[in-house]
Short mmCIF file of C-alpha atoms and ligand atoms in Angstrom, two decimals:
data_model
loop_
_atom_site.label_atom_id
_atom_site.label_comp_id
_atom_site.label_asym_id
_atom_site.label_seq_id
_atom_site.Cartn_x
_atom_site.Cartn_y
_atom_site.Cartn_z
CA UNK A 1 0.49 18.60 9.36
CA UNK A 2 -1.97 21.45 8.47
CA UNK A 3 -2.25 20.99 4.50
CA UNK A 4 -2.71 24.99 4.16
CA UNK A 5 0.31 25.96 5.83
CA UNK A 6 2.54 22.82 3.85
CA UNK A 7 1.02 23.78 0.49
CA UNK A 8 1.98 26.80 0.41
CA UNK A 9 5.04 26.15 1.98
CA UNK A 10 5.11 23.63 -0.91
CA UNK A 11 4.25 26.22 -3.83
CA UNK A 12 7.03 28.71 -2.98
CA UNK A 13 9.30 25.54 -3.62
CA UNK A 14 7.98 25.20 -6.12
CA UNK A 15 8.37 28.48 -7.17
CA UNK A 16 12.12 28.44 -6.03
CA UNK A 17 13.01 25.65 -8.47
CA UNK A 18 10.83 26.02 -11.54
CA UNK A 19 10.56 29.90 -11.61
CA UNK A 20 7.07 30.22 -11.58
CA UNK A 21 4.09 28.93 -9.24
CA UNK A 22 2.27 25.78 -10.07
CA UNK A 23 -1.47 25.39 -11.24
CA UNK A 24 -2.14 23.20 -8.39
CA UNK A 25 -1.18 21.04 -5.49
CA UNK A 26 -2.37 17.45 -5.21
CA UNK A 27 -2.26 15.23 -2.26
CA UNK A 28 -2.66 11.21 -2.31
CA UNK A 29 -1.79 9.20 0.98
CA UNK A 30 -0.34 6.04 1.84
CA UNK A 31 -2.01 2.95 3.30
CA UNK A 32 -1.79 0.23 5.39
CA UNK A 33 -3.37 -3.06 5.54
CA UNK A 34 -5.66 -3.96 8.19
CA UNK A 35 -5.96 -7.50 7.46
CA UNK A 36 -6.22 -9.40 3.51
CA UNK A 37 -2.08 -9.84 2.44
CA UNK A 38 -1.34 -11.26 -0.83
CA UNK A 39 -5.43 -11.69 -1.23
CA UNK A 40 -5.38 -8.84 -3.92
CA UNK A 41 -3.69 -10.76 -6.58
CA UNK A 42 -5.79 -13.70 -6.46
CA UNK A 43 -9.15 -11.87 -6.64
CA UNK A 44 -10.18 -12.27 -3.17
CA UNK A 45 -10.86 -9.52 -0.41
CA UNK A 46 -8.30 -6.54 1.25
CA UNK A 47 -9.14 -3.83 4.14
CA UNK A 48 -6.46 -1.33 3.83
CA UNK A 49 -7.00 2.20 5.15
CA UNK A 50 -5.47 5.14 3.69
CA UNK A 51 -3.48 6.86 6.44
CA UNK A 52 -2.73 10.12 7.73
CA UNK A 53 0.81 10.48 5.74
CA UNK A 54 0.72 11.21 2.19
CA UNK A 55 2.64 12.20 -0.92
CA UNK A 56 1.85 15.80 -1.79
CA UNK A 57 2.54 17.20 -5.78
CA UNK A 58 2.61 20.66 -7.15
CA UNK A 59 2.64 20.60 -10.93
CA UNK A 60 2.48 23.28 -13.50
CA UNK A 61 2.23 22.63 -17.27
CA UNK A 62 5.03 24.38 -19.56
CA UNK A 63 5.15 24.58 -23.60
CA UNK A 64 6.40 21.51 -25.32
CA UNK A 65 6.66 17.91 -24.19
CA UNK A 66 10.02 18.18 -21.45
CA UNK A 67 8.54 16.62 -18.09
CA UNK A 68 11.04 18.09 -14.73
CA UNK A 69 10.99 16.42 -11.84
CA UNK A 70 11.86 17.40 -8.49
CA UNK A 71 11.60 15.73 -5.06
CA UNK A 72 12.03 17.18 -1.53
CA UNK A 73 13.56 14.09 -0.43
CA UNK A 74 17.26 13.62 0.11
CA UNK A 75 19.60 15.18 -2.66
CA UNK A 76 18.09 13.50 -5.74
CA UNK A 77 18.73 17.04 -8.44
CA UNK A 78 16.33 17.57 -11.17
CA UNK A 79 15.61 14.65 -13.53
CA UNK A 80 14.34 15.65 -17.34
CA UNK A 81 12.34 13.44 -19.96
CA UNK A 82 10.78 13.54 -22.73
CA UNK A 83 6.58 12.70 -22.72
CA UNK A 84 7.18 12.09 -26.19
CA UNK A 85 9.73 8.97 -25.53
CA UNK A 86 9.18 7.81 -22.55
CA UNK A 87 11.77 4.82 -21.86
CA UNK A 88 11.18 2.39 -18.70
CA UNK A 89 14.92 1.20 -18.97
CA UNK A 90 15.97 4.82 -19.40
CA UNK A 91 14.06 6.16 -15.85
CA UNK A 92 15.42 5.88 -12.64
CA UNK A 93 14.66 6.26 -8.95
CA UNK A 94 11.86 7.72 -7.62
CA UNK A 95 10.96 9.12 -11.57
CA UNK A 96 9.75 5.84 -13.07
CA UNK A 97 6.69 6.52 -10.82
CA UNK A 98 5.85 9.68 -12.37
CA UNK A 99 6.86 8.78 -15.51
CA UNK A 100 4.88 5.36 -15.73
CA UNK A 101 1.69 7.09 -14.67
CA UNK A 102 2.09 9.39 -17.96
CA UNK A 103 3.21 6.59 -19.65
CA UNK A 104 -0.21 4.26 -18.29
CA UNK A 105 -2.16 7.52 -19.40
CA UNK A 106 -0.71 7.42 -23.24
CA UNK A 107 -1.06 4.20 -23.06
CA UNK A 108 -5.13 4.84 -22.85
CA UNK A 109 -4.87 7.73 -25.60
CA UNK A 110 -4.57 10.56 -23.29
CA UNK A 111 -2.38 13.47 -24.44
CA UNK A 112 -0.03 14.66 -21.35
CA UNK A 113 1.33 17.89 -21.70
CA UNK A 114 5.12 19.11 -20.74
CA UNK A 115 4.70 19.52 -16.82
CA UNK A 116 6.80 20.45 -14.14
CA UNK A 117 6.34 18.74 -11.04
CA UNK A 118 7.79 18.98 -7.47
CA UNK A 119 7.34 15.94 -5.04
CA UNK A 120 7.08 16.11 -1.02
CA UNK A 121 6.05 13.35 1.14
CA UNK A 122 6.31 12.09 4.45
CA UNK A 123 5.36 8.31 3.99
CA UNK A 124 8.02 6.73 5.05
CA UNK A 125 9.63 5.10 2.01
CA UNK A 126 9.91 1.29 1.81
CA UNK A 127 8.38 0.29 5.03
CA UNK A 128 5.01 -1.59 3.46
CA UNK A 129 3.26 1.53 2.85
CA UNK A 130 3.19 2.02 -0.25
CA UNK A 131 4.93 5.62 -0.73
CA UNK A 132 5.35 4.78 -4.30
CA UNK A 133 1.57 4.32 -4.58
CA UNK A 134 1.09 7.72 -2.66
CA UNK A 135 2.97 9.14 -5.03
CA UNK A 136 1.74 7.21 -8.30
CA UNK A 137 -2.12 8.18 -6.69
CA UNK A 138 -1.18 12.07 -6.42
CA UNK A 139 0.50 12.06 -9.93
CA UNK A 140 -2.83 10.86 -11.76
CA UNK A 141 -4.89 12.80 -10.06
CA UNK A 142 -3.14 15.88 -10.97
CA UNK A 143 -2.88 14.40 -14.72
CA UNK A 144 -6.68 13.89 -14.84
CA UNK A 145 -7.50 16.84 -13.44
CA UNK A 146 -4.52 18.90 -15.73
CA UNK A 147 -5.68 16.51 -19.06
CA UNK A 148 -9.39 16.62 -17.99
CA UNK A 149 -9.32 12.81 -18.70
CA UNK A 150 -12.33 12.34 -16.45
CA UNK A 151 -10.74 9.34 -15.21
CA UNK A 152 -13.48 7.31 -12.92
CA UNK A 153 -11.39 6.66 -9.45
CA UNK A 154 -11.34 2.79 -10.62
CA UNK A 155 -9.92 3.85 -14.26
CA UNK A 156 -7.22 5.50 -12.20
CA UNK A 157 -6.75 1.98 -10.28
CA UNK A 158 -6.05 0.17 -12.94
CA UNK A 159 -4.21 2.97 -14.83
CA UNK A 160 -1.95 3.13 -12.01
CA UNK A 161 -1.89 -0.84 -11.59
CA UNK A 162 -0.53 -0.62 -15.54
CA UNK A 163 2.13 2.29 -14.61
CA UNK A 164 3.50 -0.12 -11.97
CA UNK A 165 3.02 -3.48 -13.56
CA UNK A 166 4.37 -2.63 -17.25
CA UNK A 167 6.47 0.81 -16.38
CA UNK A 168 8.13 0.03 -13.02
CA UNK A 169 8.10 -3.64 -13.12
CA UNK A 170 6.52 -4.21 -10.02
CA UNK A 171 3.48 -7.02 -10.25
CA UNK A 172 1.47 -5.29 -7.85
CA UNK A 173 -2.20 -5.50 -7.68
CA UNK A 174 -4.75 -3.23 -6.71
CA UNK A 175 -5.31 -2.75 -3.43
CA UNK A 176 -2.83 0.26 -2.31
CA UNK A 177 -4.04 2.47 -5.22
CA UNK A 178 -7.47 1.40 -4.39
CA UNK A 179 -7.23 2.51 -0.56
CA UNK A 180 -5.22 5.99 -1.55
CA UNK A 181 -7.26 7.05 -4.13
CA UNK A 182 -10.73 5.88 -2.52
CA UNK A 183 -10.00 6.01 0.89
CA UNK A 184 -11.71 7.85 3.55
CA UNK A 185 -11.55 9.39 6.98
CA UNK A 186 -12.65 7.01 10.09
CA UNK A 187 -12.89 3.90 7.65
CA UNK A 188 -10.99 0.76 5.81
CA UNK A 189 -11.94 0.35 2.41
CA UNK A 190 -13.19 -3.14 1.91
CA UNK A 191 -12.34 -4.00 -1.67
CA UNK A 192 -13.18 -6.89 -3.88
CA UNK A 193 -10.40 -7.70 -6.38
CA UNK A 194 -12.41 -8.91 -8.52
CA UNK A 195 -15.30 -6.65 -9.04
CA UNK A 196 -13.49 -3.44 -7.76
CA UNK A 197 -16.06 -3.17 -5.71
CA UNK A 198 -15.68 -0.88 -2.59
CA UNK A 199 -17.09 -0.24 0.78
CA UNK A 200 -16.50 1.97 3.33
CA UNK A 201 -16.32 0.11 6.53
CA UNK A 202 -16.44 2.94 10.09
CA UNK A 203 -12.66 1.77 11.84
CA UNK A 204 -12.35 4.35 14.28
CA UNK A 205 -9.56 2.87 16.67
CA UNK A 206 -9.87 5.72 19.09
CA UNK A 207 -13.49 5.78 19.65
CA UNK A 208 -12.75 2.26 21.37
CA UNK A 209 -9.67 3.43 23.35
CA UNK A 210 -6.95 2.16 20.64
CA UNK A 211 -4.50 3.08 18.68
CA UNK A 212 -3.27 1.72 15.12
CA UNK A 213 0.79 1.50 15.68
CA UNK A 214 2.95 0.77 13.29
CA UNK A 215 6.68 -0.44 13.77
CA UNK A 216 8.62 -0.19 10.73
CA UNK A 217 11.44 -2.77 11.19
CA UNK A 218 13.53 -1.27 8.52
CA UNK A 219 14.44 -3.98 7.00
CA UNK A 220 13.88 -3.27 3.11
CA UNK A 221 11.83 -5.38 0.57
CA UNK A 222 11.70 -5.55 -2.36
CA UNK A 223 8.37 -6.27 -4.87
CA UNK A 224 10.59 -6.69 -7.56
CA UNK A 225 12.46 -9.81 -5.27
CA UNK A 226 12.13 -13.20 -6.14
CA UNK A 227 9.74 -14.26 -3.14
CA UNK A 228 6.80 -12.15 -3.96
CA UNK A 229 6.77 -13.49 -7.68
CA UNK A 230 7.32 -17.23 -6.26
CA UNK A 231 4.23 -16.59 -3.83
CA UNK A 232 2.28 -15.22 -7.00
CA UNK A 233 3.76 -18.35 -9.08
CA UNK A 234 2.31 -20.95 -6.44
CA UNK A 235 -1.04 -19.36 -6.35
CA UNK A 236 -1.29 -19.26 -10.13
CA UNK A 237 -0.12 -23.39 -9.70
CA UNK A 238 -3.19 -23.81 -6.81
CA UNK A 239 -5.63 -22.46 -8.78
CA UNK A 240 -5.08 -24.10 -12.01
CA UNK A 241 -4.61 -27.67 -10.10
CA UNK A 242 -8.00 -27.16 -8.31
CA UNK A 243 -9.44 -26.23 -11.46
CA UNK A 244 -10.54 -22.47 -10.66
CA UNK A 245 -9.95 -18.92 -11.84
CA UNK A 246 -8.26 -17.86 -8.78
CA UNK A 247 -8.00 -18.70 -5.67
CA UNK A 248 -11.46 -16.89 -4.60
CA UNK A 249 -12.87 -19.37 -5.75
CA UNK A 250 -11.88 -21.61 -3.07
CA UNK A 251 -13.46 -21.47 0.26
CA UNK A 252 -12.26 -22.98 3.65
CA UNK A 253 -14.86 -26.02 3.37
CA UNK A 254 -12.34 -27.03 0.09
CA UNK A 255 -9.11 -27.31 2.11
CA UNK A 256 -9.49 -30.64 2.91
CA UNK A 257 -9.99 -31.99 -0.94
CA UNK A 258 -7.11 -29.53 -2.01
CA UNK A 259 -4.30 -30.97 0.56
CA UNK A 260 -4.84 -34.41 -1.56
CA UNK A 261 -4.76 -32.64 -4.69
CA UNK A 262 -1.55 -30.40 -4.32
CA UNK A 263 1.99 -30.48 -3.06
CA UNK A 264 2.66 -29.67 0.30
CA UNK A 265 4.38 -26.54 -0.22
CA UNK A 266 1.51 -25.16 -2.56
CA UNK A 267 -0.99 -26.87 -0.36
CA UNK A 268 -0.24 -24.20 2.17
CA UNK A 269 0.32 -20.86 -0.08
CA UNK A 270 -3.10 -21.77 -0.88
CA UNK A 271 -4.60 -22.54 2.50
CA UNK A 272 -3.39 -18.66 3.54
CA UNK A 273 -4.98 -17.06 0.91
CA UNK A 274 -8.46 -19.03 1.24
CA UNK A 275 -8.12 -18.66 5.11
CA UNK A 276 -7.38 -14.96 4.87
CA UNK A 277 -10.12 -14.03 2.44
CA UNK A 278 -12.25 -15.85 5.14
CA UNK A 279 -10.49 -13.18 8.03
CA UNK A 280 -10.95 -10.13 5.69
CA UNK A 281 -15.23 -11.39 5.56
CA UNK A 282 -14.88 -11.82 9.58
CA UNK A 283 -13.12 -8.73 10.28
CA UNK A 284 -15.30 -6.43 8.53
CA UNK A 285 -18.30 -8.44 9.97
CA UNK A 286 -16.78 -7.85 13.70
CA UNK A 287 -16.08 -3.85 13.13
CA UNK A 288 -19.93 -4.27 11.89
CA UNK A 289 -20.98 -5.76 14.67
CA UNK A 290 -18.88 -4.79 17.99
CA UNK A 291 -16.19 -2.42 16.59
CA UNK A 292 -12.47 -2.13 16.70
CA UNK A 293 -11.56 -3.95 19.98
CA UNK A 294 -13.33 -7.33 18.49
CA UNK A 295 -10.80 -8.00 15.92
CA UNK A 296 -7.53 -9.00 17.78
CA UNK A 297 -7.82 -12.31 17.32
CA UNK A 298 -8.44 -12.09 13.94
CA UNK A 299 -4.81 -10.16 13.58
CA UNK A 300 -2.88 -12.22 15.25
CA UNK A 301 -4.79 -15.60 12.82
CA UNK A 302 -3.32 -13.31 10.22
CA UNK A 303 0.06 -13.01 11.08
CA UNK A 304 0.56 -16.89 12.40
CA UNK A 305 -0.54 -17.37 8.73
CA UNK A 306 1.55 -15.18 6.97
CA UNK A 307 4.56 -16.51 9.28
CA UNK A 308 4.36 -19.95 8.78
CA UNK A 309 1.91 -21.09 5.80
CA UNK A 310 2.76 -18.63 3.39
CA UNK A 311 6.12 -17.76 4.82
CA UNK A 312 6.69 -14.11 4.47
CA UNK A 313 7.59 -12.85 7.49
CA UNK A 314 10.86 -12.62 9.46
CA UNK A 315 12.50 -12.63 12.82
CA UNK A 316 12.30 -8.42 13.05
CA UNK A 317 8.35 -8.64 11.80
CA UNK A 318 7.65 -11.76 14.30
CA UNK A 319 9.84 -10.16 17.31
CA UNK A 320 7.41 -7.03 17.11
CA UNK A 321 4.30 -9.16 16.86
CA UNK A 322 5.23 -10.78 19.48
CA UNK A 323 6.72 -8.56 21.66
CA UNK A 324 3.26 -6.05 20.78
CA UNK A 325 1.23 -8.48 21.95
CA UNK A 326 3.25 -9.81 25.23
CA UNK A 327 2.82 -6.12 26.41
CA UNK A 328 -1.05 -5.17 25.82
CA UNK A 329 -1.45 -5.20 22.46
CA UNK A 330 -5.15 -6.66 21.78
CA UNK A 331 -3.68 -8.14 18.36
CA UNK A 332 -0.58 -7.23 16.00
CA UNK A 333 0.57 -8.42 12.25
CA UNK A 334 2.75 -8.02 9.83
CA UNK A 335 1.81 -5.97 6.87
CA UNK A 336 2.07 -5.12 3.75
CA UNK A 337 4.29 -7.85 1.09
CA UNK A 338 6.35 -8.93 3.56
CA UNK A 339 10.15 -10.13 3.90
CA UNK A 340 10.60 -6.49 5.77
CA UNK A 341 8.52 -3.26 6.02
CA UNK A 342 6.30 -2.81 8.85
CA UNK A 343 3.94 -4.44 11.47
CA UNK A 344 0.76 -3.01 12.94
CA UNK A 345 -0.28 -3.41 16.50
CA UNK A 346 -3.58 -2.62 17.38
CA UNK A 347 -3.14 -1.40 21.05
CA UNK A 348 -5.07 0.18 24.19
CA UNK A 349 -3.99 3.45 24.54
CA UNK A 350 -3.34 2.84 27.96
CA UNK A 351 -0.37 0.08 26.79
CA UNK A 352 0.96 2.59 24.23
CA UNK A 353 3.89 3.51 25.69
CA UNK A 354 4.35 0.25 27.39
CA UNK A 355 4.41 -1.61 23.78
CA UNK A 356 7.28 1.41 22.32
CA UNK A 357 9.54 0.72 25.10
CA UNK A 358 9.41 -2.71 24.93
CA UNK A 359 9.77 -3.28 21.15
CA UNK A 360 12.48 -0.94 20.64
CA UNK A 361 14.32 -2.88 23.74
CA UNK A 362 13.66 -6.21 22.45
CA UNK A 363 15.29 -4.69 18.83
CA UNK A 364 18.20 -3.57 20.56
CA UNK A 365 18.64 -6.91 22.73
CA UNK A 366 18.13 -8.79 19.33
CA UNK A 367 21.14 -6.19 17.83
CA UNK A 368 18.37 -5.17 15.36
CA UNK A 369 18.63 -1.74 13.80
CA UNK A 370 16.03 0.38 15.89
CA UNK A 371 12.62 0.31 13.98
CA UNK A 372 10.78 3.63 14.14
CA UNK A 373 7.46 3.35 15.80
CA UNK A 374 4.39 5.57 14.93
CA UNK A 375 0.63 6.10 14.98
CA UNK A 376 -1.92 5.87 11.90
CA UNK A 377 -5.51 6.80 11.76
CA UNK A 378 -7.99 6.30 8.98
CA UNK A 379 -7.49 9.57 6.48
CA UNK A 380 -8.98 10.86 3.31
CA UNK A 381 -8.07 9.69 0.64
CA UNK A 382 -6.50 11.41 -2.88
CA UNK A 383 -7.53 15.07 -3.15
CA UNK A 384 -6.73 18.32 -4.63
CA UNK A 385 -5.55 20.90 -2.28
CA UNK A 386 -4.81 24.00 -3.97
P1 LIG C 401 6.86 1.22 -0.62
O1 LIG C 401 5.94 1.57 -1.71
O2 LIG C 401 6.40 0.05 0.19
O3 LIG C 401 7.20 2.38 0.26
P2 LIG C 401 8.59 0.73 -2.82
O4 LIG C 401 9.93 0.07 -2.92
O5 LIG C 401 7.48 0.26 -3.67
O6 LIG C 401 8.21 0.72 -1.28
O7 LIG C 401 8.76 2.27 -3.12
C1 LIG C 401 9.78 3.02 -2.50
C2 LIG C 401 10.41 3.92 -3.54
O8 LIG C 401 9.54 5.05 -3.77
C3 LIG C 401 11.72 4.51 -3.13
O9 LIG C 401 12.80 3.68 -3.45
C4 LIG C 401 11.76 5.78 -3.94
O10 LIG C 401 12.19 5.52 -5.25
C5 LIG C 401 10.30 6.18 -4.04
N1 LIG C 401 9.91 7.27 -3.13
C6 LIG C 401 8.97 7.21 -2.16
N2 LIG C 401 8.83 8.42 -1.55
C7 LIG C 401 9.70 9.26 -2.16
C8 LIG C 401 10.03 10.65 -2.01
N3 LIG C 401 9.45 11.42 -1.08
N4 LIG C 401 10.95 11.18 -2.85
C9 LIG C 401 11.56 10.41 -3.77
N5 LIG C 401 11.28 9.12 -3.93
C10 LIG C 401 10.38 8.53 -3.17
MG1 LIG C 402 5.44 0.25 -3.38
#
């Protein structure tokens, strides 16, 4: 994708539908997860990376308070609201995102004006990375750019943790709006959930003779589904039984009190979550230390956690771990929320081709629906283009 060519590809669109061109293009990506799942939440440590696919806006402002939306995707037609009444009940689709970022945005006293907007992205929708947060991330930076809010890139974290939380209804945390909005080419963004705190840690896969694939299983999840909120439930029950803010606050050298202290079931929700905040330290220790090709075992650590202490995974996420690593890949995991979306498989780039074939021939032994396989590097975060 060359981001001249596409936005002004994208402003004559824009131009088509709404009359008139718009006073800028804005660009936020998606992310994936290196290694630190379901860490966000209970104030512990992620490495996502924001990745070369991304959600691209044009918006213009008009007279009055009527918001239009428009998407390049599928056959969707305009949607109209009202900034003045914004209703979560009332917005659907693909709108609430929009819509809940001007809402978060009121909700902190900024006046939004009427707008026009027209959305094109190529993240792949529903596959763990986070094209609603690409799109959420491009919205506000067009907002505080358009409003001159002067929004600080963490006020926009937590103004777009508010648009998804209280507008979409999604109890999300912070990490993907974290990695797409401070994201940054050739590196994961090490974030602490508690602090906000970011940095930029060098993950340059190729430079080591890797690549970053990612096999979207297709099988949808959901945020809004009962098993993420259960997970959240039981880590909320762990820390309040072990007498602690969050779960942070416990380190691996605790496991052995907590296991007497808490059911069995909890017992292990907790011991993935203090285990992986100890893999996200490790990982970004190893890239420190020895670089990309170190961390493999620390993937795979990740995924047998995720798989069988916290249990989010499934047979389509396992089969392409496993099937990634029987054929060269140097370590492979699900990620993202889990129960669906995607895995990544950290492979030689020698193997590539070797892994493809074989996952999408276990899939279609397995009668899975074919996942779609792909390649992600480390990209730039949110930006204005035009
Ligand atoms: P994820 O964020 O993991 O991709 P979500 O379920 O949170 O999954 O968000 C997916 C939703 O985002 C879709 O159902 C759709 O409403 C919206 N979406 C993403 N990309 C687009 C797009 N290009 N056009 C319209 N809607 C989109
Ligand atoms: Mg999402």
């Amino acid at each position: 994708m060359t981001p001249a060519v596409s936005t002004t590809h994208l402003a004559e669109q824009f131009q088509t539908a709404f009359g008139r061109l718009p006073d800028g293009v804005w660009q936020a990506p998606g992310r994936v997860n290196l290694i630190g799942e379901h860490t966000d939440y209970n104030e512990g440590f992620v490495l996502p990376f924001a990745i070369d696919k991304t959600a691209r806006v044009a918006v213009g402002v008009r007279p009055g308070s009527a918001v239009r939306l428009l998407s390049t995707y599928g056959d969707q037609g305009l949607t109209t609201a009202d900034t003045a009444s914004l209703d979560r009940r009332a917005a659907k689709g693909w709108t609430k995102y929009p819509l809940g970022v001007i809402w978060s945005l009121q909700q902190r006293g900024i006046d939004v004006p009427g707008l026009d907007l027209l959305l094109d992205s190529d993240v792949p929708l529903g596959a763990g990375l986070s094209s609603s947060h690409a799109i959420e991330c491009a919205v506000i930076s067009a907002l505080n750019d358009i409003t001159g809010a002067g929004l600080s890139p963490e006020e926009m974290v937590l103004a777009t943790q508010r648009a998804e939380n209280d507008f979409v209804g999604a109890p999300t945390g912070i990490m993907d709006q974290s990695a797409s909005l401070r994201g940054s080419k050739g590196h994961a963004v090490f974030l602490d959930c508690r602090d906000q705190s970011v940095q930029l840690v060098p993950f340059e896969a190729e430079n080591a003779g890797l690549v970053m694939l990612v096999i979207d299983t297709k099988v949808s999840h959901s945020h809004a589904d009962g098993g993420y909120a259960s997970r959240r439930a039981s880590c909320e029950l762990g820390a309040e039984v072990l007498g602690v803010r969050a779960l942070r606050d416990v380190g691996p050298d605790d496991l052995e009190e907590a296991s007497g202290l808490l059911d069995e079931v909890t017992f292990r929700r907790v011991r993935h979550i203090v285990t992986e905040n100890d893999r996200v330290l490790q990982t970004v220790e190893l890239l420190g230390r020895q670089g990309p090709a170190a961390i493999g075992g620390l993937l795979d650590a990740s995924h047998a956690s995720m798989r069988d202490d916290f249990e989010i995974s499934c047979a389509e996420l396992d089969l392409a771990v496993e099937t990634s690593r029987a054929n060269g890949a140097i370590g492979a995991r699900m990620t993202g929320g889990g129960f669906g979306g995607a895995a990544i498989a950290l492979t030689p780039v020698t193997a590539e081709q070797q892994v493809r074939a074989a996952v999408e021939q276990a899939f279609a032994r397995a009668g899975y629906t074919a996942p779609d396989i792909f390649t992600v590097t480390p990209a730039a975060g949110a930006m204005r283009l035009a």
